Coordinates of N, CA and C in Angstrom, one line a residue:
Chain A
I1 N -24.4 69.3 30.6 CA -24.5 68.0 31.0 C -22.9 67.7 31.4
V2 N -22.9 67.1 32.7 CA -21.6 66.5 33.3 C -21.7 65.0 33.2
L3 N -20.7 64.5 32.9 CA -20.5 63.1 32.9 C -19.5 62.6 33.9
T4 N -19.9 61.7 34.9 CA -19.0 61.2 35.9 C -18.9 59.7 35.7
Q5 N -17.5 59.5 35.5 CA -17.2 58.1 35.3 C -16.7 57.4 36.6
S6 N -17.1 56.2 36.8 CA -16.7 55.5 38.2 C -16.5 54.1 37.7
P7 N -15.8 53.3 38.4 CA -14.7 53.9 39.3 C -13.5 54.5 38.5
G8 N -12.6 55.3 39.2 CA -11.5 56.0 38.4 C -10.6 55.0 38.0
T9 N -10.3 53.8 38.8 CA -9.5 52.7 38.3 C -10.1 51.5 38.7
V10 N -10.0 50.6 37.8 CA -10.4 49.2 38.0 C -9.4 48.1 37.7
S11 N -9.1 47.4 38.7 CA -8.0 46.4 38.5 C -8.7 45.2 38.3
V12 N -8.3 44.6 37.0 CA -8.9 43.3 36.7 C -7.9 42.3 36.1
S13 N -8.1 41.1 36.2 CA -7.2 40.0 35.7 C -7.4 39.8 34.2
P14 N -6.5 39.5 33.4 CA -6.8 39.1 32.1 C -7.7 37.9 32.0
G15 N -8.7 38.0 31.1 CA -9.7 37.0 30.9 C -11.0 37.3 31.7
E16 N -10.8 38.3 32.7 CA -12.2 38.6 33.4 C -12.8 39.9 32.8
T17 N -13.9 40.3 33.4 CA -14.7 41.3 32.8 C -14.4 42.6 33.7
A18 N -14.4 43.6 33.0 CA -14.4 45.1 33.5 C -15.7 45.7 33.2
T19 N -16.3 46.3 34.1 CA -17.5 47.0 34.1 C -17.4 48.6 34.5
L20 N -17.6 49.4 33.5 CA -17.3 50.8 33.6 C -18.6 51.6 33.6
S21 N -18.8 52.5 34.5 CA -20.0 53.3 34.7 C -19.8 54.7 34.1
C22 N -20.8 55.5 33.5 CA -20.7 56.8 33.3 C -22.2 57.4 33.5
R23 N -22.2 58.3 34.4 CA -23.4 58.8 34.8 C -23.6 60.2 34.4
A24 N -24.7 60.4 33.8 CA -24.8 61.9 33.3 C -25.7 62.7 34.2
S25 N -25.5 64.0 34.3 CA -26.1 64.8 35.3 C -27.6 65.1 34.8
R26 N -27.9 64.9 33.6 CA -29.4 64.8 33.2 C -29.6 63.9 32.0
R27 N -30.7 63.8 31.8 CA -31.2 62.8 30.6 C -30.4 63.4 29.3
I28 N -29.9 62.2 28.5 CA -29.2 62.6 27.2 C -30.1 62.2 26.1
S29 N -30.7 63.2 25.4 CA -31.7 62.7 24.3 C -31.0 61.8 23.4
G30 N -31.8 60.8 22.8 CA -31.3 59.9 21.9 C -30.2 59.0 22.4
D31 N -30.0 58.9 23.7 CA -28.8 58.2 24.2 C -27.7 58.4 23.3
Y32 N -27.3 59.6 23.2 CA -26.1 60.0 22.3 C -25.0 60.1 23.2
V33 N -24.3 58.6 23.4 CA -23.3 58.5 24.1 C -22.4 57.6 23.4
A34 N -21.1 58.0 23.4 CA -20.1 57.2 22.8 C -19.1 56.7 24.0
W35 N -18.3 55.6 23.6 CA -17.3 55.3 24.6 C -15.9 55.1 23.6
Y36 N -14.8 55.5 24.2 CA -13.5 55.5 23.5 C -12.5 54.7 24.3
Q37 N -11.5 54.1 23.8 CA -10.4 53.5 24.5 C -9.2 54.3 24.0
Q38 N -8.5 54.6 25.1 CA -7.0 55.2 24.8 C -5.9 54.5 25.6
R39 N -5.0 54.0 24.6 CA -4.0 53.5 25.2 C -2.9 54.4 25.3
A40 N -1.9 54.3 26.3 CA -1.0 55.2 26.6 C -0.2 55.7 25.4
G41 N 0.0 57.0 25.2 CA 0.6 57.6 23.9 C 0.0 57.4 22.7
H42 N -1.4 57.1 22.8 CA -2.2 56.8 21.5 C -3.4 57.8 21.6
A43 N -4.0 58.0 20.4 CA -5.1 58.7 20.3 C -6.5 57.9 20.8
P44 N -7.5 58.5 21.0 CA -8.7 57.7 21.4 C -9.1 56.8 20.2
R45 N -9.8 55.9 20.5 CA -10.3 54.9 19.4 C -11.9 54.7 19.9
L46 N -12.7 55.0 18.8 CA -14.1 54.8 19.0 C -14.5 53.3 19.3
L47 N -15.2 53.0 20.3 CA -15.8 51.6 20.6 C -17.2 51.6 20.3
I48 N -17.9 52.3 21.0 CA -19.4 52.4 21.0 C -20.0 53.6 20.8
Y49 N -21.1 53.8 19.9 CA -21.8 54.9 19.8 C -23.2 54.7 19.9
S50 N -24.2 55.8 20.3 CA -25.6 55.6 20.5 C -25.7 54.6 21.6
A51 N -24.9 54.7 22.5 CA -24.9 53.9 23.9 C -24.6 52.5 23.8
S52 N -24.9 51.8 22.6 CA -24.8 50.4 22.4 C -24.2 49.8 21.1
I53 N -24.1 50.6 20.1 CA -23.6 50.2 18.9 C -22.2 50.2 18.8
R54 N -21.6 49.0 18.5 CA -20.3 48.8 18.4 C -19.8 49.5 17.0
A55 N -18.8 50.2 17.0 CA -18.0 50.9 16.0 C -17.6 49.7 14.9
P56 N -17.4 50.0 13.7 CA -16.8 49.0 12.8 C -15.4 48.4 13.3
G57 N -15.2 47.1 13.3 CA -14.1 46.5 13.6 C -13.9 46.3 15.0
I58 N -14.8 46.6 16.0 CA -14.7 46.5 17.4 C -15.3 45.1 17.7
P59 N -14.4 44.3 18.5 CA -14.9 42.9 18.8 C -16.1 42.9 19.9
D60 N -16.8 41.8 19.8 CA -18.1 41.8 20.5 C -17.9 41.6 22.1
R61 N -16.6 41.6 22.5 CA -16.4 41.6 23.9 C -16.6 43.1 24.5
F62 N -16.9 44.0 23.8 CA -17.1 45.4 24.2 C -18.6 45.6 24.0
R63 N -19.3 45.8 25.2 CA -20.7 45.9 25.1 C -21.1 47.2 26.0
G64 N -21.9 48.0 25.3 CA -22.4 49.3 25.8 C -23.9 49.1 26.2
A65 N -24.4 49.7 27.4 CA -25.7 49.7 27.6 C -26.2 51.0 28.3
A66 N -27.5 51.3 28.1 CA -27.9 52.5 28.8 C -29.1 52.2 29.6
S67 N -29.3 53.0 30.8 CA -30.6 52.9 31.5 C -30.7 54.3 32.2
G68 N -31.7 55.0 31.6 CA -31.7 56.4 32.1 C -30.7 57.1 32.0
T69 N -30.1 57.8 33.0 CA -29.0 58.7 33.0 C -27.7 57.9 33.2
D70 N -27.8 56.5 33.2 CA -26.4 55.7 33.6 C -26.2 54.9 32.2
F71 N -24.8 54.8 32.0 CA -24.2 54.3 30.8 C -23.2 53.4 31.3
I72 N -23.2 52.1 30.8 CA -22.3 51.1 31.0 C -21.6 50.5 30.0
L73 N -20.2 50.4 30.0 CA -19.5 49.7 29.2 C -18.9 48.5 29.9
N74 N -19.1 47.3 29.3 CA -18.6 46.0 29.8 C -17.6 45.6 28.7
V75 N -16.4 45.3 29.3 CA -15.4 44.6 28.5 C -15.1 43.1 29.0
T76 N -15.5 42.1 28.3 CA -15.6 40.8 28.7 C -14.2 40.2 28.3
S77 N -13.8 39.2 28.9 CA -12.6 38.3 28.5 C -11.4 39.3 28.1
L78 N -10.9 40.1 29.1 CA -10.1 41.1 28.9 C -8.8 40.5 28.2
E79 N -8.4 41.2 27.2 CA -7.1 40.8 26.5 C -6.0 41.7 27.1
P80 N -4.8 41.5 26.8 CA -3.7 42.5 27.2 C -3.9 43.8 26.7
E81 N -4.3 43.9 25.5 CA -4.4 45.3 24.8 C -5.7 46.2 25.2
D82 N -6.4 45.5 26.1 CA -7.5 46.1 26.7 C -7.4 47.0 27.8
F83 N -6.1 46.7 28.3 CA -5.7 47.5 29.6 C -5.4 49.0 29.1
A84 N -6.1 49.9 29.4 CA -6.1 51.2 28.8 C -7.1 52.2 29.6
T85 N -7.2 53.4 29.2 CA -8.2 54.2 29.8 C -9.3 54.4 28.8
Y86 N -10.6 54.5 29.4 CA -11.9 54.5 28.7 C -12.5 55.8 29.1
F87 N -13.0 56.4 28.0 CA -13.8 57.7 28.2 C -15.2 57.6 27.6
C88 N -16.2 58.1 28.3 CA -17.6 58.2 27.7 C -17.6 59.6 27.2
Q89 N -18.6 59.8 26.3 CA -18.7 61.1 25.7 C -20.3 61.3 25.3
Q90 N -20.8 62.3 25.7 CA -22.3 62.7 25.1 C -22.1 63.7 23.9
Y91 N -22.8 63.3 22.9 CA -22.6 64.1 21.7 C -23.7 64.9 21.2
G92 N -24.4 65.4 22.2 CA -25.4 66.4 21.8 C -24.9 67.6 21.2
S93 N -25.7 68.7 21.5 CA -25.3 70.0 20.9 C -24.0 70.7 21.6
S94 N -23.7 70.2 22.7 CA -22.4 70.6 23.4 C -21.7 69.4 23.9
P95 N -20.8 68.8 23.0 CA -20.3 67.6 23.4 C -19.4 67.6 24.6
V96 N -19.4 66.7 25.4 CA -18.8 66.5 26.7 C -18.1 65.2 26.8
F97 N -16.9 65.0 27.4 CA -16.3 63.8 27.7 C -16.3 63.6 29.3
G98 N -16.3 62.3 29.5 CA -16.2 62.1 31.1 C -14.7 62.0 31.4
Q99 N -14.2 62.1 32.6 CA -13.0 62.2 32.9 C -12.0 61.1 32.7
G100 N -12.6 60.0 32.4 CA -11.8 58.8 32.1 C -11.8 57.8 33.3
A101 N -11.7 56.5 32.8 CA -11.6 55.5 33.9 C -10.5 54.5 33.4
K102 N -9.5 54.0 34.2 CA -8.4 53.3 33.8 C -8.7 51.8 34.2
V103 N -8.3 51.1 33.3 CA -8.5 49.5 33.5 C -7.1 49.0 33.6
D104 N -6.6 48.6 34.8 CA -5.3 48.2 34.8 C -5.2 46.7 35.3
I105 N -4.1 46.1 35.2 CA -4.0 44.7 35.5 C -3.9 44.3 36.9
K106 N -4.7 43.4 37.4 CA -4.7 43.0 38.8 C -3.4 42.1 39.0
Chain B
E1 N -6.6 52.4 4.0 CA -6.6 52.6 5.5 C -6.6 54.2 5.7
V2 N -7.5 54.6 6.7 CA -7.5 55.8 7.0 C -6.3 56.4 8.0
F3 N -5.8 57.6 7.4 CA -4.9 58.3 8.2 C -5.2 59.7 8.2
L4 N -4.9 60.2 9.5 CA -5.1 61.7 10.0 C -3.6 62.0 10.5
V5 N -2.9 63.0 9.9 CA -1.5 63.4 10.4 C -1.6 64.9 10.7
E6 N -1.4 65.2 11.9 CA -1.4 66.5 12.4 C 0.0 67.2 12.4
S7 N 0.2 68.4 12.2 CA 1.5 69.1 12.1 C 1.3 70.5 12.5
G8 N 2.4 71.2 13.0 CA 2.3 72.6 13.3 C 2.4 73.0 14.6
G9 N 2.4 71.9 15.5 CA 2.4 72.3 16.9 C 3.7 72.7 17.4
G10 N 3.9 73.1 18.7 CA 5.2 73.6 19.2 C 4.9 74.5 20.2
S11 N 6.0 75.2 20.8 CA 5.9 76.3 21.8 C 5.8 77.6 21.3
V12 N 4.9 78.2 22.1 CA 4.4 79.7 21.6 C 4.4 80.4 23.0
E13 N 4.5 81.8 22.8 CA 4.3 82.6 24.0 C 2.8 83.1 24.0
P14 N 2.4 83.4 25.3 CA 1.1 83.9 25.3 C 0.9 85.1 24.5
G15 N -0.2 85.1 23.9 CA -0.8 86.2 23.0 C -0.4 86.0 21.5
K16 N 0.5 85.0 21.3 CA 0.8 84.7 20.0 C -0.3 83.8 19.2
S17 N 0.1 83.5 17.8 CA -0.8 82.6 17.1 C 0.0 81.5 16.6
L18 N -0.8 80.5 16.3 CA -0.2 79.1 15.8 C -1.3 78.6 14.8
R19 N -0.8 78.0 13.8 CA -1.7 77.2 12.9 C -1.4 75.8 12.8
L20 N -2.4 75.0 13.1 CA -2.3 73.5 13.0 C -2.8 73.0 11.7
S21 N -2.1 72.0 11.2 CA -2.8 71.4 10.0 C -3.0 69.9 10.2
C22 N -3.9 69.3 9.5 CA -4.1 68.0 9.5 C -4.3 67.5 8.1
T23 N -3.5 66.5 7.7 CA -3.4 65.9 6.2 C -4.0 64.5 6.4
V24 N -5.1 64.4 5.6 CA -5.8 63.0 5.6 C -5.4 62.3 4.3
S25 N -5.7 60.9 4.6 CA -5.7 60.1 3.3 C -6.5 58.9 3.6
G26 N -6.9 58.1 2.8 CA -7.5 56.9 2.8 C -9.0 56.9 2.7
F27 N -9.5 58.4 2.7 CA -11.1 58.3 2.6 C -11.2 59.7 1.9
T28 N -12.5 59.9 1.4 CA -12.9 61.1 0.6 C -13.1 62.2 1.7
F29 N -12.1 62.9 1.7 CA -12.1 64.0 2.7 C -13.2 64.9 2.8
S30 N -13.7 65.3 1.4 CA -14.7 66.3 1.1 C -16.1 65.8 1.7
S31 N -16.2 64.6 1.9 CA -17.5 63.9 2.3 C -17.8 64.0 3.8
Y32 N -16.9 64.4 4.7 CA -16.9 64.3 6.0 C -16.8 65.6 6.8
W33 N -17.5 65.8 7.8 CA -17.4 66.8 8.7 C -16.1 66.5 9.5
M34 N -15.3 67.6 9.9 CA -14.1 67.4 10.7 C -14.0 68.2 11.9
H35 N -13.3 67.7 12.9 CA -13.2 68.4 14.3 C -11.8 68.5 14.7
W36 N -11.7 69.3 15.7 CA -10.4 69.4 16.5 C -10.8 69.1 17.9
V37 N -10.1 68.3 18.6 CA -10.3 67.9 20.1 C -9.1 68.1 20.7
R38 N -8.9 68.6 21.9 CA -7.8 68.7 22.6 C -7.9 67.9 23.8
Q39 N -6.7 67.7 24.5 CA -6.5 66.8 25.5 C -5.4 67.4 26.5
T40 N -5.7 67.6 27.9 CA -4.8 67.8 28.9 C -4.8 66.9 30.1
P41 N -3.8 66.7 30.7 CA -3.9 65.7 31.8 C -4.9 66.2 33.0
R42 N -5.0 67.6 33.0 CA -6.0 68.0 34.0 C -7.5 68.3 33.5
Q43 N -7.7 68.7 32.4 CA -9.0 68.9 31.9 C -9.6 67.8 31.2
G44 N -8.7 66.9 30.7 CA -9.1 65.6 29.9 C -9.3 66.1 28.4
L45 N -10.4 65.5 27.8 CA -10.7 65.7 26.4 C -11.7 66.7 26.4
E46 N -11.4 67.6 25.5 CA -12.3 68.8 25.3 C -12.6 69.0 23.8
W47 N -13.8 68.9 23.3 CA -14.0 69.5 21.9 C -13.7 70.9 21.7
V48 N -13.1 71.2 20.5 CA -12.6 72.4 20.3 C -13.6 73.1 19.2
S49 N -13.5 72.6 17.9 CA -14.1 73.2 16.9 C -14.6 72.0 15.8
R50 N -15.4 72.4 14.9 CA -16.0 71.6 13.9 C -16.1 72.3 12.7
I51 N -16.2 71.7 11.4 CA -16.4 72.5 10.0 C -17.1 71.4 9.3
N52 N -17.9 71.9 8.5 CA -18.8 71.1 7.7 C -18.1 70.7 6.4
K53 N -18.7 69.8 5.6 CA -18.0 69.4 4.4 C -17.4 70.2 3.5
D54 N -18.1 71.3 3.1 CA -17.6 72.2 2.2 C -16.8 73.5 2.8
G55 N -16.8 73.4 4.0 CA -16.2 74.6 4.8 C -16.9 75.8 5.0
S56 N -18.3 75.7 4.6 CA -19.0 76.9 4.7 C -19.5 77.3 6.1
S57 N -19.5 76.4 7.1 CA -19.9 76.4 8.3 C -18.9 75.9 9.5
E58 N -18.7 76.6 10.4 CA -18.0 76.3 11.5 C -18.4 76.7 12.9
T59 N -18.2 75.8 13.9 CA -18.7 76.0 15.4 C -17.5 75.7 16.1
H60 N -17.6 76.5 17.2 CA -16.5 76.4 18.3 C -17.0 76.3 19.6
A61 N -16.2 75.7 20.5 CA -16.5 75.8 21.9 C -16.4 77.1 22.4
D62 N -17.1 77.3 23.5 CA -17.1 78.9 24.0 C -15.6 79.2 24.5
A63 N -14.9 78.2 25.0 CA -13.5 78.6 25.4 C -12.6 79.1 24.4
V64 N -13.0 78.8 23.0 CA -12.0 79.3 22.0 C -12.7 80.3 21.0
K65 N -14.0 80.5 21.1 CA -14.8 81.2 20.2 C -14.3 82.7 20.1
G66 N -14.1 83.1 18.8 CA -13.5 84.4 18.6 C -12.1 84.6 18.6
R67 N -11.2 83.4 18.9 CA -10.0 83.3 18.9 C -9.5 82.2 17.9
F68 N -10.1 81.3 17.7 CA -9.6 80.1 16.7 C -10.7 80.1 15.7
T69 N -10.2 79.8 14.6 CA -10.8 79.5 13.3 C -10.4 78.1 12.7
I70 N -11.4 77.4 12.2 CA -11.2 76.2 11.6 C -11.5 76.3 10.0
S71 N -10.7 75.8 9.3 CA -10.9 75.8 7.9 C -10.4 74.5 7.2
R72 N -10.7 74.3 5.8 CA -10.2 73.2 5.2 C -9.9 73.4 3.8
D73 N -9.1 72.6 3.1 CA -8.7 72.7 1.7 C -9.1 71.3 1.1
N74 N -10.3 71.1 0.7 CA -10.7 69.8 0.1 C -9.6 69.3 -1.2
A75 N -9.3 70.2 -1.7 CA -8.4 69.8 -2.8 C -7.0 69.3 -2.4
K76 N -6.7 69.7 -1.1 CA -5.3 69.1 -0.5 C -5.7 68.2 0.6
N77 N -6.8 67.9 0.7 CA -7.1 66.9 1.9 C -6.4 67.5 3.1
T78 N -6.7 68.6 3.5 CA -6.1 69.2 4.7 C -7.0 70.1 5.5
L79 N -7.1 69.9 6.7 CA -7.8 70.7 7.7 C -6.8 71.6 8.5
F80 N -7.4 72.6 8.9 CA -6.5 73.6 9.7 C -7.3 74.0 10.9
L81 N -6.4 74.6 11.9 CA -6.9 75.2 13.0 C -6.0 76.4 13.2
H82 N -6.5 77.6 13.0 CA -5.7 78.8 13.1 C -6.1 79.3 14.6
M83 N -5.1 79.4 15.6 CA -5.3 79.7 16.9 C -4.6 81.1 17.2
T84 N -5.4 82.1 17.6 CA -4.8 83.4 18.1 C -5.1 83.6 19.4
D85 N -4.3 84.6 19.9 CA -4.4 85.1 21.3 C -4.3 83.9 22.3
L86 N -3.3 83.3 22.0 CA -3.2 82.0 22.9 C -2.9 82.2 24.3
T87 N -3.3 81.4 25.2 CA -3.2 81.5 26.7 C -2.7 80.1 27.1
A88 N -2.2 80.1 28.5 CA -1.8 78.9 28.9 C -2.7 77.9 28.9
D89 N -4.0 78.3 29.0 CA -5.0 77.2 29.1 C -5.2 76.6 27.8
D90 N -4.7 77.1 26.7 CA -4.7 76.4 25.4 C -3.6 75.2 25.4
T91 N -2.8 75.2 26.2 CA -1.7 74.3 26.2 C -2.4 72.7 26.2
A92 N -2.2 72.0 25.3 CA -2.7 70.7 25.2 C -2.2 70.0 24.0
V93 N -2.6 68.7 24.0 CA -2.3 68.0 22.7 C -3.7 68.2 21.8
Y94 N -3.4 68.4 20.6 CA -4.4 68.7 19.7 C -4.6 67.6 18.7
Y95 N -5.8 67.1 18.7 CA -6.2 65.9 17.7 C -7.2 66.5 16.6
C96 N -6.9 66.1 15.3 CA -8.0 66.3 14.5 C -8.7 64.9 14.3
A97 N -10.0 64.8 14.2 CA -10.9 63.7 14.1 C -11.9 63.9 13.2
R98 N -12.4 62.8 12.6 CA -13.3 62.6 11.7 C -14.7 62.3 12.2
A99 N -15.8 63.0 12.0 CA -17.1 62.6 12.5 C -17.7 61.5 11.8
L100 N -18.1 60.6 12.3 CA -18.7 59.4 11.8 C -20.2 59.8 11.0
W101 N -20.8 60.5 11.6 CA -22.1 61.0 11.1 C -22.1 62.5 10.8
P102 N -22.6 62.9 9.5 CA -22.7 64.5 9.3 C -23.3 65.2 10.5
A103 N -22.7 66.3 10.8 CA -23.1 67.2 11.9 C -23.2 66.5 13.2
S104 N -22.5 65.5 13.5 CA -22.5 64.7 14.7 C -21.1 65.2 15.4
F105 N -21.2 64.7 16.6 CA -19.9 65.1 17.4 C -19.2 63.9 18.1
F106 N -19.3 62.8 17.3 CA -18.5 61.6 17.9 C -17.7 61.1 16.6
F107 N -16.5 60.7 17.1 CA -15.5 60.7 16.1 C -14.9 59.2 15.8
D108 N -14.8 58.8 14.5 CA -14.5 57.3 14.3 C -13.1 57.2 13.8
H109 N -12.4 58.3 13.6 CA -11.0 58.2 13.3 C -10.3 59.5 13.9
W110 N -9.1 59.3 14.5 CA -8.4 60.4 15.1 C -7.0 60.5 14.6
G111 N -6.3 61.6 14.4 CA -5.0 61.7 14.2 C -4.2 61.3 15.5
Q112 N -2.7 61.2 15.5 CA -1.9 60.9 16.5 C -1.7 62.0 17.5
G113 N -2.3 63.2 17.2 CA -2.1 64.3 18.1 C -0.8 65.1 17.9
V114 N -0.9 66.5 18.3 CA 0.2 67.3 18.1 C 0.2 68.4 19.3
P115 N 1.3 68.2 20.2 CA 1.4 69.1 21.3 C 1.5 70.7 21.0
V116 N 0.8 71.4 21.8 CA 0.9 72.9 21.8 C 1.1 73.3 23.2
T117 N 2.3 74.1 23.4 CA 2.5 74.6 24.5 C 2.5 76.0 24.5
V118 N 1.8 76.7 25.5 CA 1.8 78.2 25.5 C 2.5 78.6 26.8
S119 N 3.6 79.2 26.6 CA 4.4 79.7 27.8 C 5.4 80.8 27.6
S120 N 5.7 81.5 28.6 CA 6.4 82.7 28.4 C 7.9 82.2 28.8

């Protein structure tokens, strides 16, 4: 399975919403998709798993959704610390990550 | 608070070996499957290896199978990655990571990463 994230970069103003897409090359059983945030110089941080379940401690402005082979991460009311790179991942038997999408300040 | 701290990285020549360590605290290490994930600017994030709770079972990505070994010492709360026959393609930042669910491949806690450079 190949995961393609789009757009590669999205420019958003603080307080607005960023919508990130992750398209799988084929159906992912169980919607086993996770989303991570990675700030520059830091390790990835789990945001979402099973396509739409927030990890412990993740604020509700992070929302994941799935529709077929398309997975969406919405980040609403963007805070300064949300400007980062986001990765999707499918975690079936052969885990694969998307190439990443950067959210930067408009 | 959960902490994972990698060590053992550095520069090594092609064909040589290196062992990474990951010392953890803040949780019951022996209750979790553990993984190594690596990252390069070109290839992005790539899952490398995993090990089950008691160390009796390990799984590796095809790219490292036969060259890398993952192990753990539950008494010392430490995870290892023994890398042999290293090539330039193994150059990356290596992260240890904890699996949220047993036998799963998604990770709720990561170390800060340790760089490995393979170059002559």
